[in-house]
mmCIF file of C-alpha atoms and ligand atoms in Angstrom:
data_model
loop_
_atom_site.group_PDB
_atom_site.id
_atom_site.type_symbol
_atom_site.label_atom_id
_atom_site.label_comp_id
_atom_site.label_asym_id
_atom_site.label_seq_id
_atom_site.Cartn_x
_atom_site.Cartn_y
_atom_site.Cartn_z
ATOM 1 C CA MET A 29 8.407 15.233 -19.939
ATOM 2 C CA LYS A 30 11.723 14.604 -19.048
ATOM 3 C CA LYS A 31 12.075 12.446 -15.709
ATOM 4 C CA MET A 32 9.819 10.540 -13.380
ATOM 5 C CA ALA A 33 10.665 9.517 -9.630
ATOM 6 C CA ILE A 34 8.124 7.248 -7.589
ATOM 7 C CA ILE A 35 8.728 7.202 -4.257
ATOM 8 C CA GLY A 36 7.126 3.459 -3.577
ATOM 9 C CA GLY A 37 7.079 0.493 -6.089
ATOM 10 C CA GLY A 38 4.131 -1.450 -4.757
ATOM 11 C CA ALA A 39 1.245 -2.967 -6.419
ATOM 12 C CA MET A 40 -0.435 0.808 -7.779
ATOM 13 C CA ALA A 41 3.368 1.705 -8.920
ATOM 14 C CA GLU A 42 3.601 -1.373 -10.798
ATOM 15 C CA ALA A 43 0.286 -0.389 -12.403
ATOM 16 C CA LEU A 44 0.748 2.874 -13.603
ATOM 17 C CA ILE A 45 4.382 1.958 -14.737
ATOM 18 C CA SER A 46 2.902 -0.815 -16.894
ATOM 19 C CA GLY A 47 0.474 1.883 -18.286
ATOM 20 C CA MET A 48 2.065 4.542 -18.607
ATOM 21 C CA ILE A 49 5.294 2.251 -21.069
ATOM 22 C CA VAL A 50 2.828 0.396 -23.012
ATOM 23 C CA ASN A 51 0.572 3.561 -23.925
ATOM 24 C CA GLN A 52 4.194 5.565 -24.681
ATOM 25 C CA PHE A 53 3.415 8.221 -21.930
ATOM 26 C CA ILE A 54 7.135 8.315 -20.842
ATOM 27 C CA LYS A 55 9.938 6.157 -21.602
ATOM 28 C CA SER A 56 10.744 3.552 -19.154
ATOM 29 C CA GLU A 57 14.203 4.846 -19.115
ATOM 30 C CA ASP A 58 12.960 8.423 -17.802
ATOM 31 C CA ILE A 59 11.124 6.006 -15.180
ATOM 32 C CA TRP A 60 13.641 6.061 -11.816
ATOM 33 C CA VAL A 61 11.544 4.327 -8.564
ATOM 34 C CA THR A 62 12.706 4.210 -5.065
ATOM 35 C CA ASN A 63 11.040 2.310 -1.956
ATOM 36 C CA ARG A 64 11.793 1.250 1.402
ATOM 37 C CA ALA A 65 14.178 -1.400 2.127
ATOM 38 C CA ASN A 66 12.780 -3.896 -0.516
ATOM 39 C CA GLN A 67 15.614 -4.465 -2.701
ATOM 40 C CA GLN A 68 14.356 -7.726 -4.502
ATOM 41 C CA ARG A 69 11.116 -5.639 -5.740
ATOM 42 C CA LEU A 70 13.216 -2.914 -7.164
ATOM 43 C CA GLN A 71 15.271 -5.937 -8.859
ATOM 44 C CA TYR A 72 11.872 -6.938 -10.685
ATOM 45 C CA LEU A 73 10.979 -3.813 -11.949
ATOM 46 C CA GLU A 74 13.873 -3.332 -13.446
ATOM 47 C CA THR A 75 14.157 -6.425 -15.035
ATOM 48 C CA ASP A 76 10.373 -6.137 -15.976
ATOM 49 C CA TYR A 77 10.079 -2.673 -17.064
ATOM 50 C CA SER A 78 13.602 -1.654 -18.055
ATOM 51 C CA VAL A 79 12.931 1.471 -15.173
ATOM 52 C CA ASN A 80 16.190 2.616 -13.126
ATOM 53 C CA THR A 81 15.557 2.344 -9.546
ATOM 54 C CA SER A 82 17.777 3.738 -6.733
ATOM 55 C CA TYR A 83 18.196 4.855 -2.824
ATOM 56 C CA ASP A 84 19.947 7.479 -4.044
ATOM 57 C CA TYR A 85 17.432 10.563 -3.651
ATOM 58 C CA SER A 86 19.460 13.534 -4.880
ATOM 59 C CA GLU A 87 20.069 10.896 -8.687
ATOM 60 C CA LEU A 88 16.423 10.158 -8.190
ATOM 61 C CA PHE A 89 15.441 13.613 -7.911
ATOM 62 C CA LEU A 90 17.709 14.790 -10.315
ATOM 63 C CA GLY A 91 15.945 16.562 -13.273
ATOM 64 C CA ALA A 92 12.638 15.070 -12.360
ATOM 65 C CA ASP A 93 9.900 17.548 -13.743
ATOM 66 C CA ILE A 94 7.316 14.888 -12.207
ATOM 67 C CA VAL A 95 7.003 13.265 -8.453
ATOM 68 C CA ILE A 96 4.618 10.405 -8.296
ATOM 69 C CA LEU A 97 3.904 9.319 -4.449
ATOM 70 C CA ALA A 98 2.666 6.094 -3.553
ATOM 71 C CA VAL A 99 3.039 4.292 -0.445
ATOM 72 C CA LYS A 100 0.399 3.189 2.461
ATOM 73 C CA PRO A 101 -0.990 6.716 4.105
ATOM 74 C CA LYS A 102 0.562 5.739 7.659
ATOM 75 C CA ASP A 103 4.056 6.777 5.322
ATOM 76 C CA THR A 104 2.840 9.793 4.109
ATOM 77 C CA ALA A 105 5.219 12.032 7.179
ATOM 78 C CA ALA A 106 8.382 9.693 6.856
ATOM 79 C CA VAL A 107 7.992 10.031 2.912
ATOM 80 C CA MET A 108 7.943 13.211 2.993
ATOM 81 C CA GLU A 109 10.359 14.382 5.570
ATOM 82 C CA ARG A 110 12.664 11.964 3.536
ATOM 83 C CA ILE A 111 11.729 13.875 0.438
ATOM 84 C CA ARG A 112 11.331 17.902 1.142
ATOM 85 C CA LYS A 113 14.851 18.849 0.428
ATOM 86 C CA TYR A 114 14.836 17.538 -3.132
ATOM 87 C CA VAL A 115 11.938 18.731 -4.297
ATOM 88 C CA THR A 116 11.255 22.357 -5.581
ATOM 89 C CA GLU A 117 8.554 24.533 -7.130
ATOM 90 C CA GLU A 118 8.952 23.858 -10.398
ATOM 91 C CA MET A 119 8.249 19.742 -9.811
ATOM 92 C CA LEU A 120 4.507 18.182 -10.372
ATOM 93 C CA ILE A 121 3.102 16.070 -7.173
ATOM 94 C CA VAL A 122 1.324 12.994 -8.106
ATOM 95 C CA SER A 123 -0.145 11.583 -5.315
ATOM 96 C CA VAL A 124 -2.602 8.590 -4.985
ATOM 97 C CA LEU A 125 -1.979 8.413 -1.351
ATOM 98 C CA ALA A 126 -5.941 7.440 0.050
ATOM 99 C CA GLY A 127 -6.888 10.253 2.558
ATOM 100 C CA ILE A 128 -3.834 12.821 2.327
ATOM 101 C CA SER A 129 -5.303 16.081 1.400
ATOM 102 C CA LEU A 130 -3.765 18.567 -1.372
ATOM 103 C CA LYS A 131 -2.802 20.676 1.753
ATOM 104 C CA THR A 132 -1.164 18.449 4.274
ATOM 105 C CA ILE A 133 1.113 17.171 1.587
ATOM 106 C CA GLU A 134 2.158 20.619 0.815
ATOM 107 C CA LEU A 135 2.386 21.415 4.888
ATOM 108 C CA LEU A 136 4.558 18.604 4.958
ATOM 109 C CA ALA A 137 6.620 19.165 2.087
ATOM 110 C CA GLY A 138 6.983 23.199 3.638
ATOM 111 C CA LYS A 139 6.491 25.182 -0.100
ATOM 112 C CA SER A 140 3.732 25.907 -2.431
ATOM 113 C CA LEU A 141 3.950 22.995 -5.140
ATOM 114 C CA ALA A 142 1.138 22.081 -7.758
ATOM 115 C CA ILE A 143 -0.289 19.159 -6.276
ATOM 116 C CA ALA A 144 -2.570 16.438 -7.702
ATOM 117 C CA ARG A 145 -4.644 13.734 -5.839
ATOM 118 C CA ALA A 146 -5.431 10.996 -7.056
ATOM 119 C CA MET A 147 -8.140 8.285 -6.414
ATOM 120 C CA PRO A 148 -7.397 5.518 -9.350
ATOM 121 C CA ASN A 149 -9.141 1.387 -7.830
ATOM 122 C CA THR A 150 -7.090 -1.877 -8.091
ATOM 123 C CA SER A 151 -8.069 -2.200 -12.070
ATOM 124 C CA ALA A 152 -5.930 -0.178 -12.785
ATOM 125 C CA ALA A 153 -3.605 -3.629 -12.445
ATOM 126 C CA VAL A 154 -6.087 -3.874 -16.441
ATOM 127 C CA GLY A 155 -5.667 -0.889 -16.812
ATOM 128 C CA LYS A 156 -9.815 -0.381 -16.519
ATOM 129 C CA SER A 157 -9.214 2.179 -13.340
ATOM 130 C CA ALA A 158 -12.051 4.107 -12.509
ATOM 131 C CA THR A 159 -9.753 7.393 -11.476
ATOM 132 C CA ALA A 160 -11.337 10.704 -9.729
ATOM 133 C CA ILE A 161 -8.420 13.621 -9.641
ATOM 134 C CA ALA A 162 -8.571 16.910 -7.611
ATOM 135 C CA VAL A 163 -5.891 19.445 -8.132
ATOM 136 C CA ASN A 164 -4.565 22.444 -5.894
ATOM 137 C CA GLN A 165 -4.513 26.459 -8.293
ATOM 138 C CA ARG A 166 -0.673 25.714 -8.793
ATOM 139 C CA VAL A 167 -1.526 23.175 -11.496
ATOM 140 C CA THR A 168 -0.712 24.974 -14.850
ATOM 141 C CA GLU A 169 -3.580 24.265 -17.806
ATOM 142 C CA LYS A 170 -0.390 22.508 -18.577
ATOM 143 C CA GLN A 171 0.309 20.195 -16.415
ATOM 144 C CA LEU A 172 -3.878 19.438 -16.436
ATOM 145 C CA LYS A 173 -3.259 17.563 -19.459
ATOM 146 C CA THR A 174 -0.493 15.354 -18.368
ATOM 147 C CA ILE A 175 -2.370 14.550 -15.038
ATOM 148 C CA GLN A 176 -4.674 13.746 -17.616
ATOM 149 C CA ARG A 177 -3.030 11.248 -19.580
ATOM 150 C CA LEU A 178 -1.140 9.518 -17.156
ATOM 151 C CA PHE A 179 -4.556 8.727 -15.102
ATOM 152 C CA GLU A 180 -6.088 7.799 -18.789
ATOM 153 C CA THR A 181 -3.053 5.770 -19.075
ATOM 154 C CA VAL A 182 -4.613 2.993 -15.939
ATOM 155 C CA GLY A 183 -8.468 3.672 -17.231
ATOM 156 C CA LEU A 184 -10.279 6.315 -17.035
ATOM 157 C CA ALA A 185 -9.427 9.887 -15.649
ATOM 158 C CA THR A 186 -11.894 12.841 -14.763
ATOM 159 C CA PHE A 187 -11.553 15.745 -12.315
ATOM 160 C CA VAL A 188 -13.799 16.302 -9.614
ATOM 161 C CA GLU A 189 -13.453 18.750 -6.390
ATOM 162 C CA GLU A 190 -11.051 17.417 -4.136
ATOM 163 C CA LYS A 191 -14.302 17.062 -0.993
ATOM 164 C CA GLN A 192 -15.605 15.714 -3.460
ATOM 165 C CA LEU A 193 -12.845 12.276 -3.546
ATOM 166 C CA ASP A 194 -13.927 11.238 0.305
ATOM 167 C CA ALA A 195 -17.431 9.838 -1.695
ATOM 168 C CA VAL A 196 -15.230 8.247 -5.509
ATOM 169 C CA THR A 197 -13.532 6.223 -3.170
ATOM 170 C CA GLY A 198 -16.919 4.746 -1.157
ATOM 171 C CA LEU A 199 -18.089 4.390 -5.019
ATOM 172 C CA SER A 200 -15.382 3.746 -7.252
ATOM 173 C CA GLY A 201 -12.183 3.381 -5.398
ATOM 174 C CA SER A 202 -14.008 0.467 -3.278
ATOM 175 C CA GLY A 203 -16.394 -0.506 -5.700
ATOM 176 C CA PRO A 204 -14.516 -3.302 -7.626
ATOM 177 C CA ALA A 205 -14.833 -5.334 -3.911
ATOM 178 C CA TYR A 206 -18.857 -4.661 -4.509
ATOM 179 C CA ILE A 207 -18.936 -5.697 -7.738
ATOM 180 C CA TYR A 208 -16.534 -8.558 -6.664
ATOM 181 C CA TYR A 209 -19.170 -9.732 -4.186
ATOM 182 C CA LEU A 210 -21.696 -9.585 -6.054
ATOM 183 C CA ILE A 211 -19.711 -12.018 -8.548
ATOM 184 C CA GLU A 212 -19.339 -14.197 -5.437
ATOM 185 C CA ALA A 213 -23.030 -14.286 -4.716
ATOM 186 C CA MET A 214 -23.894 -15.176 -8.146
ATOM 187 C CA GLU A 215 -20.759 -18.091 -7.913
ATOM 188 C CA ASN A 216 -22.141 -19.358 -5.102
ATOM 189 C CA SER A 217 -25.875 -20.043 -6.240
ATOM 190 C CA ALA A 218 -24.482 -21.267 -9.429
ATOM 191 C CA ARG A 219 -22.537 -24.531 -7.144
ATOM 192 C CA GLU A 220 -26.341 -25.098 -5.563
ATOM 193 C CA ILE A 221 -28.594 -24.364 -9.267
ATOM 194 C CA GLY A 222 -26.365 -27.248 -10.367
ATOM 195 C CA LEU A 223 -23.837 -25.179 -12.966
ATOM 196 C CA GLU A 224 -19.749 -26.684 -13.078
ATOM 197 C CA GLN A 225 -17.706 -23.636 -11.274
ATOM 198 C CA GLN A 226 -15.542 -22.843 -14.925
ATOM 199 C CA ILE A 227 -18.612 -22.516 -16.809
ATOM 200 C CA ALA A 228 -20.258 -20.320 -14.842
ATOM 201 C CA LYS A 229 -17.179 -18.053 -13.950
ATOM 202 C CA GLU A 230 -17.610 -17.802 -17.723
ATOM 203 C CA LEU A 231 -20.985 -16.978 -18.377
ATOM 204 C CA ILE A 232 -21.185 -14.516 -15.092
ATOM 205 C CA VAL A 233 -17.719 -12.617 -15.977
ATOM 206 C CA GLN A 234 -19.623 -11.935 -20.003
ATOM 207 C CA THR A 235 -23.109 -10.865 -18.634
ATOM 208 C CA LEU A 236 -20.884 -8.425 -15.976
ATOM 209 C CA ILE A 237 -19.419 -6.905 -19.285
ATOM 210 C CA GLY A 238 -22.218 -7.408 -21.245
ATOM 211 C CA ALA A 239 -24.811 -5.753 -19.537
ATOM 212 C CA ALA A 240 -21.305 -2.790 -18.215
ATOM 213 C CA GLU A 241 -21.611 -2.174 -21.673
ATOM 214 C CA MET A 242 -25.046 -1.317 -22.535
ATOM 215 C CA VAL A 243 -25.119 1.056 -19.543
ATOM 216 C CA LYS A 244 -21.969 2.284 -20.622
ATOM 217 C CA SER A 245 -23.965 2.184 -24.771
ATOM 218 C CA SER A 246 -27.119 2.983 -24.463
ATOM 219 C CA ALA A 247 -29.546 6.571 -23.734
ATOM 220 C CA LYS A 248 -31.569 4.680 -21.222
ATOM 221 C CA SER A 249 -30.709 4.620 -17.673
ATOM 222 C CA ALA A 250 -29.873 1.295 -15.914
ATOM 223 C CA LYS A 251 -33.068 0.898 -14.349
ATOM 224 C CA GLN A 252 -35.096 1.824 -17.262
ATOM 225 C CA LEU A 253 -32.252 -1.438 -18.649
ATOM 226 C CA ARG A 254 -33.805 -3.798 -16.022
ATOM 227 C CA LEU A 255 -37.227 -2.726 -16.383
ATOM 228 C CA ASP A 256 -37.268 -3.721 -19.989
ATOM 229 C CA VAL A 257 -35.764 -7.015 -19.739
ATOM 230 C CA THR A 258 -38.270 -7.942 -16.810
ATOM 231 C CA SER A 259 -41.455 -9.448 -18.765
ATOM 232 C CA PRO A 260 -44.631 -9.401 -15.693
ATOM 233 C CA GLY A 261 -44.668 -13.097 -15.197
ATOM 234 C CA GLY A 262 -41.128 -14.227 -15.895
ATOM 235 C CA THR A 263 -37.672 -15.265 -14.406
ATOM 236 C CA THR A 264 -36.029 -11.469 -14.085
ATOM 237 C CA GLU A 265 -39.590 -10.403 -12.611
ATOM 238 C CA ALA A 266 -39.010 -13.466 -10.578
ATOM 239 C CA GLY A 267 -35.260 -13.290 -9.316
ATOM 240 C CA VAL A 268 -35.920 -9.532 -8.856
ATOM 241 C CA GLN A 269 -38.197 -9.696 -6.771
ATOM 242 C CA VAL A 270 -36.439 -11.688 -4.372
ATOM 243 C CA LEU A 271 -34.000 -9.193 -4.453
ATOM 244 C CA GLU A 272 -36.929 -6.732 -3.504
ATOM 245 C CA ASP A 273 -38.055 -8.340 -0.780
ATOM 246 C CA ASN A 274 -34.228 -7.659 0.650
ATOM 247 C CA GLU A 275 -34.177 -4.510 -0.227
ATOM 248 C CA VAL A 276 -30.883 -4.856 -1.781
ATOM 249 C CA GLN A 277 -31.037 -2.441 -3.234
ATOM 250 C CA ARG A 278 -30.931 0.169 -0.133
ATOM 251 C CA ALA A 279 -28.432 -1.936 1.387
ATOM 252 C CA PHE A 280 -26.328 -1.416 -1.575
ATOM 253 C CA ILE A 281 -26.286 2.652 -1.103
ATOM 254 C CA SER A 282 -25.943 2.031 2.793
ATOM 255 C CA CYS A 283 -22.750 0.390 1.958
ATOM 256 C CA ILE A 284 -21.249 3.087 -0.398
ATOM 257 C CA LYS A 285 -22.873 5.358 2.636
ATOM 258 C CA ALA A 286 -20.865 3.771 4.863
ATOM 259 C CA ALA A 287 -17.776 3.680 2.797
ATOM 260 C CA ALA A 288 -17.825 7.533 1.826
ATOM 261 C CA ALA A 289 -18.549 8.163 5.507
ATOM 262 C CA ARG A 290 -15.310 5.693 6.310
ATOM 263 C CA SER A 291 -12.957 7.693 3.397
ATOM 264 C CA LYS A 292 -13.849 10.273 5.447
ATOM 265 C CA THR A 293 -12.502 10.263 9.130
ATOM 266 C CA MET A 294 -10.025 8.119 8.178
ATOM 267 C CA GLY A 295 -9.085 11.400 6.119
ATOM 268 C CA GLU A 296 -9.391 13.013 9.731
ATOM 269 C CA SER A 297 -7.511 11.173 11.783
ATOM 270 C CA LEU A 298 -5.049 10.993 9.156
ATOM 271 C CA ARG A 299 -4.658 14.522 9.666
ATOM 272 C CA LEU A 300 -4.229 14.842 13.229
ATOM 273 C CA GLU A 301 -1.538 12.029 13.305
ATOM 274 C CA LEU A 302 0.361 14.177 10.879
ATOM 275 C CA LYS A 303 -0.684 17.408 12.780
ATOM 276 C CA VAL A 304 -1.893 18.865 9.940
ATOM 277 C CA HIS A 305 -5.273 21.210 9.519
HETATM 278 N N1 LIG B 22 -3.703 -0.765 -4.780
HETATM 279 C C1 LIG B 22 -4.483 -0.196 -5.079
HETATM 280 O O1 LIG B 22 -5.115 -0.605 -5.456
HETATM 281 C C2 LIG B 22 -4.659 1.143 -4.742
HETATM 282 C C3 LIG B 22 -6.204 2.208 -5.268
HETATM 283 C C4 LIG B 22 -6.039 3.262 -4.792
HETATM 284 C C5 LIG B 22 -5.079 4.129 -3.887
HETATM 285 N N2 LIG B 22 -4.081 3.324 -3.780
HETATM 286 C C6 LIG B 22 -2.934 3.850 -2.766
HETATM 287 O O2 LIG B 22 -2.006 4.178 -3.961
HETATM 288 C C7 LIG B 22 -1.177 3.423 -2.288
HETATM 289 C C8 LIG B 22 0.033 2.805 -2.718
HETATM 290 O O3 LIG B 22 -0.479 1.214 -2.309
HETATM 291 P P1 LIG B 22 0.006 -0.334 -2.942
HETATM 292 O O4 LIG B 22 -1.022 -1.321 -2.561
HETATM 293 O O5 LIG B 22 0.632 0.365 -4.168
HETATM 294 O O6 LIG B 22 0.981 -0.044 -1.626
HETATM 295 P P2 LIG B 22 2.249 -1.555 -1.243
HETATM 296 O O7 LIG B 22 2.134 -2.314 -2.488
HETATM 297 O O8 LIG B 22 1.459 -2.080 -0.333
HETATM 298 O O9 LIG B 22 3.558 -0.841 -1.825
HETATM 299 C C9 LIG B 22 3.972 0.425 -1.104
HETATM 300 C C10 LIG B 22 4.967 1.142 -1.353
HETATM 301 O O10 LIG B 22 6.022 2.293 -0.294
HETATM 302 C C11 LIG B 22 6.551 1.556 -0.131
HETATM 303 N N3 LIG B 22 7.669 2.916 0.593
HETATM 304 C C12 LIG B 22 6.516 2.990 1.847
HETATM 305 N N4 LIG B 22 7.652 3.633 2.867
HETATM 306 C C13 LIG B 22 8.677 3.995 2.032
HETATM 307 C C14 LIG B 22 9.436 5.269 2.444
HETATM 308 N N5 LIG B 22 9.569 5.843 3.356
HETATM 309 N N6 LIG B 22 10.300 5.606 1.419
HETATM 310 C C15 LIG B 22 10.091 5.073 0.233
HETATM 311 N N7 LIG B 22 9.141 4.064 0.231
HETATM 312 C C16 LIG B 22 8.434 3.664 0.891
HETATM 313 C C17 LIG B 22 7.015 0.702 0.251
HETATM 314 O O11 LIG B 22 8.401 -0.342 0.162
HETATM 315 P P3 LIG B 22 8.541 -1.558 0.468
HETATM 316 O O12 LIG B 22 7.999 -2.585 0.095
HETATM 317 O O13 LIG B 22 10.361 -1.416 0.606
HETATM 318 O O14 LIG B 22 8.559 -1.160 2.576
HETATM 319 C C18 LIG B 22 6.321 -0.039 -0.987
HETATM 320 O O15 LIG B 22 7.087 -0.583 -2.581
HETATM 321 C C19 LIG B 22 -1.803 4.171 -1.290
HETATM 322 O O16 LIG B 22 -1.956 5.675 0.001
HETATM 323 C C20 LIG B 22 -3.459 3.774 -1.353
HETATM 324 O O17 LIG B 22 -3.762 4.522 -0.300
HETATM 325 C C21 LIG B 22 -4.021 1.865 -4.631
#
């Protein structure tokens, strides 16, 4: 890869920049970043990551073979209007814009382009994102490998059909927040049963990491692993029974379905707003 242009210099752009440089996907001097107006933020990215920054789009796009769109979905129209004359059919466009379809990007660009649409999550900031990616038919085999390697610099990367991205958003896109919610509950309970906050936090975090590792490395299902540690009349059974009585599993299922449904309606309203179909 020769050069990368990143439009948007916020949290997701920084996570990607950091992951790509640390994992030697691209050299910092080959990365060019711009944002809307926050010069201080660009200065910070230059200083901390040694990337180039510019508000001159001719300079930004000159010789770029990959363009990352990392602005908020509401800024899509303004950005596409601004970049359409600089984007060429040889460039690979990688979007992390939630809810903006491959077709919408192509229509707003006004030309046929190779586009990847990714749904990472906030754990990209620590290299542990679960990222699902959909691509359009113009993406070549070579570009597919590039896209996979790119998102593997911030965690796990897997390809899905575009229509599955709303489900992905509900499951893993918003997923970290569900786990934070669980941690919150565990921390609150620790206080109530008399455990010191710092000790409780360490125990909770390690418990989550350990359980996740068990699910990842074991051939057994999560359900089987749970049953294996639930002895009749024991402590785990007493606890899990309360979760069952309160239909917590059903609540989690409804939570994920609601987030996936919201992703779908948000995508539809963005399409209406952008006047593309
Ligand atoms: N953060 C996450 O964990 C996460 C997870 C999944 C997906 N995403 C997706 O990633 C995208 C970016 O999210 P974020 O959290 O990084 O947002 P953010 O921190 O708010 O950053 C947005 C960036 O876009 C820039 N921008 C806005 N309008 C622009 C324009 N017209 N031209 C050029 N740059 C412009 C902003 O510049 P100024 O500061 O100058 O306004 C800012 O640098 C979103 O679409 C989101 O859906 C994020």
